[in-house]
Amino acid sequence: MKNLKIRNLKTALFSLLILLSLTTFSRNQGKTLSPPFNKVYEIEESDIKKKQISHRCSKKYMSKNNIGLIFSNNKDRSAAINYFKESLILKPNDVYVKFNLANTYLKDNCNENAIVLYLEIINDVKIDKELVKLYLAKAYEQNMQYKKALKYYGSTNRYEGAYNASVIYRNIGEIEKAIEQANRALNLTLTKQLKLEQDIILQLYFI
């Protein structure tokens, strides 16, 4: 009976992951997804006026951040990191520059540096907290701190977080938790048709 339950769980999980592969995000079945690095913070002249710092310093701080983004987007991460650091020397607590720097560290697999910065900014109201949790989880995952990765993947309301949690649970053999997270991923992105197919899969294996 126990073996039958395990087989049913594995079959249900496999079916759910096939269903997930029909969604826009998960064409990489069996591996976790990279975070969407399309969110960056370019600083504009209008932002400078609000920040009440000297014009000379502000121009340099803005320019160094924005040049850092250009280098980061062109995969010259070492140069990008240097420019973001120089920007932070001029304005040490700027949450947007820290966010850009943390993302560059993450892409460069400098996970511990990324983790420190994400933890500094995660509760700042100016930043999308759900996105920071997703990036932070990815940094922990890349650093092989899976328990902490699962904590943040499991608490974010983003599809990628639930999907990645499901993959990690499957890889470590916790099938029931993998199914739970696969269901959560589906519920975050489902069309009506996919929702119907998900319900059918669960009824087939858990009646």
Short mmCIF file of C-alpha atoms in Angstrom, two decimals:
data_model
loop_
_atom_site.label_atom_id
_atom_site.label_comp_id
_atom_site.label_asym_id
_atom_site.label_seq_id
_atom_site.Cartn_x
_atom_site.Cartn_y
_atom_site.Cartn_z
CA MET A 1 0.00 0.00 0.00
CA LYS A 2 2.83 2.38 0.89
CA ASN A 3 4.61 1.59 -2.41
CA LEU A 4 1.38 2.26 -4.31
CA LYS A 5 1.03 5.65 -2.62
CA ILE A 6 4.62 6.57 -3.51
CA ARG A 7 4.06 5.49 -7.13
CA ASN A 8 0.87 7.57 -7.26
CA LEU A 9 2.65 10.58 -5.80
CA LYS A 10 5.49 10.32 -8.32
CA THR A 11 3.09 9.84 -11.22
CA ALA A 12 1.01 12.84 -10.10
CA LEU A 13 4.12 14.97 -9.75
CA PHE A 14 5.37 13.91 -13.18
CA SER A 15 1.96 14.78 -14.68
CA LEU A 16 1.89 18.16 -12.96
CA LEU A 17 5.40 18.96 -14.18
CA ILE A 18 4.36 18.04 -17.73
CA LEU A 19 1.45 20.44 -17.29
CA LEU A 20 3.83 23.09 -16.00
CA SER A 21 5.98 22.64 -19.09
CA LEU A 22 3.02 23.93 -21.13
CA THR A 23 3.24 27.31 -19.40
CA THR A 24 5.30 30.18 -20.70
CA PHE A 25 7.97 29.98 -18.01
CA SER A 26 9.00 26.36 -17.58
CA ARG A 27 10.59 25.02 -20.72
CA ASN A 28 13.55 23.91 -18.64
CA GLN A 29 11.92 20.96 -16.91
CA GLY A 30 14.04 19.40 -14.18
CA LYS A 31 16.05 22.56 -13.48
CA THR A 32 15.18 25.65 -11.49
CA LEU A 33 14.40 28.85 -13.38
CA SER A 34 16.66 31.88 -13.39
CA PRO A 35 15.04 35.02 -11.97
CA PRO A 36 13.77 37.54 -14.54
CA PHE A 37 16.56 40.14 -14.60
CA ASN A 38 14.50 42.62 -16.59
CA LYS A 39 14.00 44.82 -13.52
CA VAL A 40 16.81 47.36 -13.16
CA TYR A 41 16.95 50.85 -11.71
CA GLU A 42 18.32 53.55 -13.94
CA ILE A 43 18.58 56.86 -12.09
CA GLU A 44 17.28 59.97 -13.86
CA GLU A 45 17.72 63.71 -13.36
CA SER A 46 14.25 63.97 -11.80
CA ASP A 47 15.27 61.47 -9.10
CA ILE A 48 18.33 63.53 -8.26
CA LYS A 49 16.25 66.61 -7.37
CA LYS A 50 14.19 64.57 -4.93
CA LYS A 51 17.26 63.16 -3.19
CA GLN A 52 18.68 66.52 -2.02
CA ILE A 53 22.35 65.81 -2.49
CA SER A 54 24.87 68.15 -4.08
CA HIS A 55 24.48 68.47 -7.83
CA ARG A 56 28.11 67.58 -8.49
CA CYS A 57 27.94 64.41 -6.38
CA SER A 58 24.52 63.51 -7.68
CA LYS A 59 25.60 63.62 -11.31
CA LYS A 60 28.52 61.30 -10.57
CA TYR A 61 26.39 58.95 -8.49
CA MET A 62 23.73 58.76 -11.21
CA SER A 63 26.26 58.31 -14.00
CA LYS A 64 28.21 55.56 -12.25
CA ASN A 65 25.05 53.57 -11.55
CA ASN A 66 23.83 53.91 -15.12
CA ILE A 67 27.22 53.01 -16.62
CA GLY A 68 27.25 49.99 -14.30
CA LEU A 69 23.93 48.88 -15.81
CA ILE A 70 25.37 49.13 -19.33
CA PHE A 71 28.34 46.94 -18.38
CA SER A 72 26.10 44.47 -16.52
CA ASN A 73 23.73 44.16 -19.47
CA ASN A 74 26.72 43.51 -21.73
CA LYS A 75 28.04 40.80 -19.37
CA ASP A 76 31.12 42.76 -18.29
CA ARG A 77 30.20 42.15 -14.67
CA SER A 78 33.56 43.01 -13.16
CA ALA A 79 33.37 46.54 -14.60
CA ALA A 80 29.70 46.79 -13.60
CA ILE A 81 30.50 45.86 -9.99
CA ASN A 82 33.22 48.52 -9.82
CA TYR A 83 30.87 51.24 -11.08
CA PHE A 84 28.08 50.26 -8.68
CA LYS A 85 30.57 50.31 -5.80
CA GLU A 86 31.78 53.76 -6.83
CA SER A 87 28.17 54.93 -6.97
CA LEU A 88 27.61 53.64 -3.43
CA ILE A 89 30.68 55.51 -2.17
CA LEU A 90 28.89 58.72 -3.23
CA LYS A 91 25.52 57.60 -1.84
CA PRO A 92 26.08 54.63 0.49
CA ASN A 93 22.46 53.77 1.33
CA ASP A 94 20.87 54.00 -2.09
CA VAL A 95 18.55 50.99 -2.30
CA TYR A 96 18.39 51.03 -6.11
CA VAL A 97 22.15 50.86 -6.58
CA LYS A 98 22.34 48.08 -3.97
CA PHE A 99 19.65 46.19 -5.88
CA ASN A 100 21.55 46.52 -9.16
CA LEU A 101 24.81 45.50 -7.51
CA ALA A 102 23.21 42.48 -5.80
CA ASN A 103 21.75 41.29 -9.11
CA THR A 104 25.15 41.57 -10.77
CA TYR A 105 26.75 39.57 -7.95
CA LEU A 106 24.02 36.94 -8.38
CA LYS A 107 24.59 36.67 -12.13
CA ASP A 108 28.33 36.37 -11.46
CA ASN A 109 27.73 33.59 -8.88
CA CYS A 110 29.12 35.76 -6.04
CA ASN A 111 26.27 34.48 -3.92
CA GLU A 112 27.39 35.50 -0.43
CA ASN A 113 27.86 39.12 -1.53
CA ALA A 114 24.44 39.06 -3.18
CA ILE A 115 22.79 37.59 -0.06
CA VAL A 116 24.19 40.34 2.17
CA LEU A 117 22.78 43.07 -0.09
CA TYR A 118 19.38 41.43 -0.61
CA LEU A 119 18.95 41.06 3.16
CA GLU A 120 19.78 44.76 3.57
CA ILE A 121 17.11 45.92 1.12
CA ILE A 122 14.38 43.27 1.40
CA ASN A 123 12.14 45.36 3.68
CA ASP A 124 12.64 48.67 1.91
CA VAL A 125 9.25 49.91 0.68
CA LYS A 126 10.77 51.35 -2.50
CA ILE A 127 11.71 47.87 -3.79
CA ASP A 128 9.48 45.01 -4.97
CA LYS A 129 9.81 42.67 -1.97
CA GLU A 130 8.49 39.62 -3.83
CA LEU A 131 11.16 40.03 -6.49
CA VAL A 132 13.91 40.46 -3.88
CA LYS A 133 12.74 37.26 -2.14
CA LEU A 134 12.98 35.42 -5.45
CA TYR A 135 16.53 36.68 -6.09
CA LEU A 136 17.57 35.98 -2.49
CA ALA A 137 16.25 32.40 -2.76
CA LYS A 138 18.22 31.92 -5.98
CA ALA A 139 21.39 33.17 -4.28
CA TYR A 140 20.89 30.68 -1.42
CA GLU A 141 20.19 27.90 -3.92
CA GLN A 142 23.35 28.67 -5.91
CA ASN A 143 25.21 28.69 -2.60
CA MET A 144 23.75 25.23 -1.83
CA GLN A 145 21.87 26.51 1.22
CA TYR A 146 18.70 24.71 0.18
CA LYS A 147 16.77 25.09 3.41
CA LYS A 148 17.02 28.88 3.22
CA ALA A 149 16.33 28.83 -0.52
CA LEU A 150 13.12 26.88 0.10
CA LYS A 151 12.08 29.34 2.82
CA TYR A 152 12.13 32.27 0.40
CA TYR A 153 10.91 30.38 -2.68
CA GLY A 154 8.02 29.11 -0.59
CA SER A 155 7.05 32.55 0.70
CA THR A 156 7.06 34.48 -2.55
CA ASN A 157 3.87 34.85 -4.58
CA ARG A 158 5.75 34.57 -7.87
CA TYR A 159 5.38 31.60 -10.19
CA GLU A 160 9.14 31.08 -10.50
CA GLY A 161 9.50 30.74 -6.73
CA ALA A 162 6.88 28.00 -6.44
CA TYR A 163 8.24 26.18 -9.49
CA ASN A 164 11.83 26.28 -8.17
CA ALA A 165 10.71 25.06 -4.74
CA SER A 166 8.96 22.13 -6.44
CA VAL A 167 12.13 21.20 -8.37
CA ILE A 168 14.31 21.34 -5.23
CA TYR A 169 11.86 19.23 -3.21
CA ARG A 170 11.72 16.68 -6.03
CA ASN A 171 15.53 16.55 -6.23
CA ILE A 172 15.81 15.83 -2.50
CA GLY A 173 13.05 13.20 -2.61
CA GLU A 174 10.27 15.08 -0.77
CA ILE A 175 7.59 14.25 -3.33
CA GLU A 176 4.51 15.43 -1.42
CA LYS A 177 6.04 18.87 -0.85
CA ALA A 178 7.13 18.94 -4.50
CA ILE A 179 3.52 18.33 -5.55
CA GLU A 180 2.29 21.06 -3.19
CA GLN A 181 4.66 23.60 -4.72
CA ALA A 182 3.94 22.42 -8.29
CA ASN A 183 0.24 23.01 -7.59
CA ARG A 184 1.03 26.45 -6.20
CA ALA A 185 3.03 27.29 -9.33
CA LEU A 186 0.13 26.21 -11.52
CA ASN A 187 -2.35 28.23 -9.48
CA LEU A 188 -0.20 31.34 -9.92
CA THR A 189 -0.28 31.13 -13.71
CA LEU A 190 -3.17 28.91 -14.75
CA THR A 191 -5.56 29.39 -17.61
CA LYS A 192 -9.00 27.85 -17.06
CA GLN A 193 -8.06 24.88 -19.27
CA LEU A 194 -4.85 24.17 -17.34
CA LYS A 195 -6.75 24.48 -14.07
CA LEU A 196 -9.24 21.86 -15.27
CA GLU A 197 -6.41 19.50 -16.30
CA GLN A 198 -4.72 20.01 -12.90
CA ASP A 199 -7.93 19.05 -11.08
CA ILE A 200 -8.31 15.94 -13.25
CA ILE A 201 -4.72 14.83 -12.45
CA LEU A 202 -5.32 15.18 -8.70
CA GLN A 203 -8.63 13.32 -8.86
CA LEU A 204 -7.07 10.47 -10.84
CA TYR A 205 -4.33 9.78 -8.32
CA PHE A 206 -5.85 10.81 -5.00
CA ILE A 207 -9.47 9.56 -5.05
#
